[in-house]
Short mmCIF file of C-alpha atoms in Angstrom, two decimals:
data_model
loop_
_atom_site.label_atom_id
_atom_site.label_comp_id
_atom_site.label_asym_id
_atom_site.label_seq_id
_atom_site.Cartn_x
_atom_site.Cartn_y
_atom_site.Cartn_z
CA UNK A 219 -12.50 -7.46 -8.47
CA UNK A 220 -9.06 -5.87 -7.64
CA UNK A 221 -7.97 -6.92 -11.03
CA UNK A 222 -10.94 -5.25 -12.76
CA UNK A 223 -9.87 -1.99 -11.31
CA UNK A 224 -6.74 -2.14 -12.66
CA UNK A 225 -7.22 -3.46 -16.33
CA UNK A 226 -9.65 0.21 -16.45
CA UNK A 227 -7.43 2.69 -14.47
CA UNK A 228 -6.38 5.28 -16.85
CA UNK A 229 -2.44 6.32 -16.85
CA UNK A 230 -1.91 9.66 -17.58
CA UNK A 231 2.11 11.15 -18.06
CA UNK A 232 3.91 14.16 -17.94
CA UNK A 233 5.69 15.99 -20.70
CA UNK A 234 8.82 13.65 -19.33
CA UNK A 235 7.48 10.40 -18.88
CA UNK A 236 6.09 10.67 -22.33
CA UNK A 237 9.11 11.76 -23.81
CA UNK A 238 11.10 9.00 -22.18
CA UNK A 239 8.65 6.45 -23.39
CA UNK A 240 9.95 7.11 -27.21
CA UNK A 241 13.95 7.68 -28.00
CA UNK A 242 14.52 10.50 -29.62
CA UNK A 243 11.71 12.16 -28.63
CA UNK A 244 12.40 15.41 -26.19
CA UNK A 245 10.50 17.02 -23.84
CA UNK A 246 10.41 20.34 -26.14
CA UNK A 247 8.58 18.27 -28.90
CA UNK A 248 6.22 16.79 -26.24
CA UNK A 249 5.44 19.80 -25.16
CA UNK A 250 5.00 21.64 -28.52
CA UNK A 251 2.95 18.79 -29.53
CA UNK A 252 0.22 20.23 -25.96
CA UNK A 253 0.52 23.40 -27.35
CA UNK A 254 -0.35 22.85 -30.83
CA UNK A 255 -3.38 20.56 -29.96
CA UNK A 256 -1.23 17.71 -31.89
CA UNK A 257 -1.86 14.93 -28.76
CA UNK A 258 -5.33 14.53 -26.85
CA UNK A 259 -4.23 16.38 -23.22
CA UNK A 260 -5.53 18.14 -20.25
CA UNK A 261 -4.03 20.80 -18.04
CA UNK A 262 -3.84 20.35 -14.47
CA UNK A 263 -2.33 23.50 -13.24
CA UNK A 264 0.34 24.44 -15.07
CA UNK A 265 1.20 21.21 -16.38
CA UNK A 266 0.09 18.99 -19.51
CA UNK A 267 -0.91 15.37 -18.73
CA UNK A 268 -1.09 13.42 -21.85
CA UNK A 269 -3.09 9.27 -21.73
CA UNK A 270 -0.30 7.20 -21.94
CA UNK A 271 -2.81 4.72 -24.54
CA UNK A 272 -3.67 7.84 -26.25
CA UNK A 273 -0.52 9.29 -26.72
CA UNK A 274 0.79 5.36 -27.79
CA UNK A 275 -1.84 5.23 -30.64
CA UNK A 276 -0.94 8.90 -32.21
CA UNK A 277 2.70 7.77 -32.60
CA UNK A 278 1.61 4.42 -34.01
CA UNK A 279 -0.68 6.21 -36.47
CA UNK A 280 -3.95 5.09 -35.02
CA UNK A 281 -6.85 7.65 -35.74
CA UNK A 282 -9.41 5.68 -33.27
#
């Protein structure tokens, strides 16, 4: 059941992690990318939270 649980749990990265996740890509980009509505995000605070899989597919492409 523990492994259930885990396979759904949804990841969700700052503006740094996500930038770190692609070379080349900087925070300032991540961030204009929130601003501009160009990556699915939500605000908690003051701070964007972007889904990791989410984020993963727009680079690749994916519209789904």
């Amino acid at each position: 059941m523990a492994e259930n649980i885990n396979e759904n749990k949804i990841i969700m990265l700052t503006i740094k992690e996500a930038a770190a996740l692609v070379e080349g890509l900087t925070e300032y980009r991540v961030r204009q990318m929130c601003i501009n509505d160009q990556v699915p995000h939500i605000m908690a605070g003051k701070k964007y939270l972007i889904n990791k899989e989410k984020f993963l597919r727009f680079l690749r492409g994916e519209t789904a």
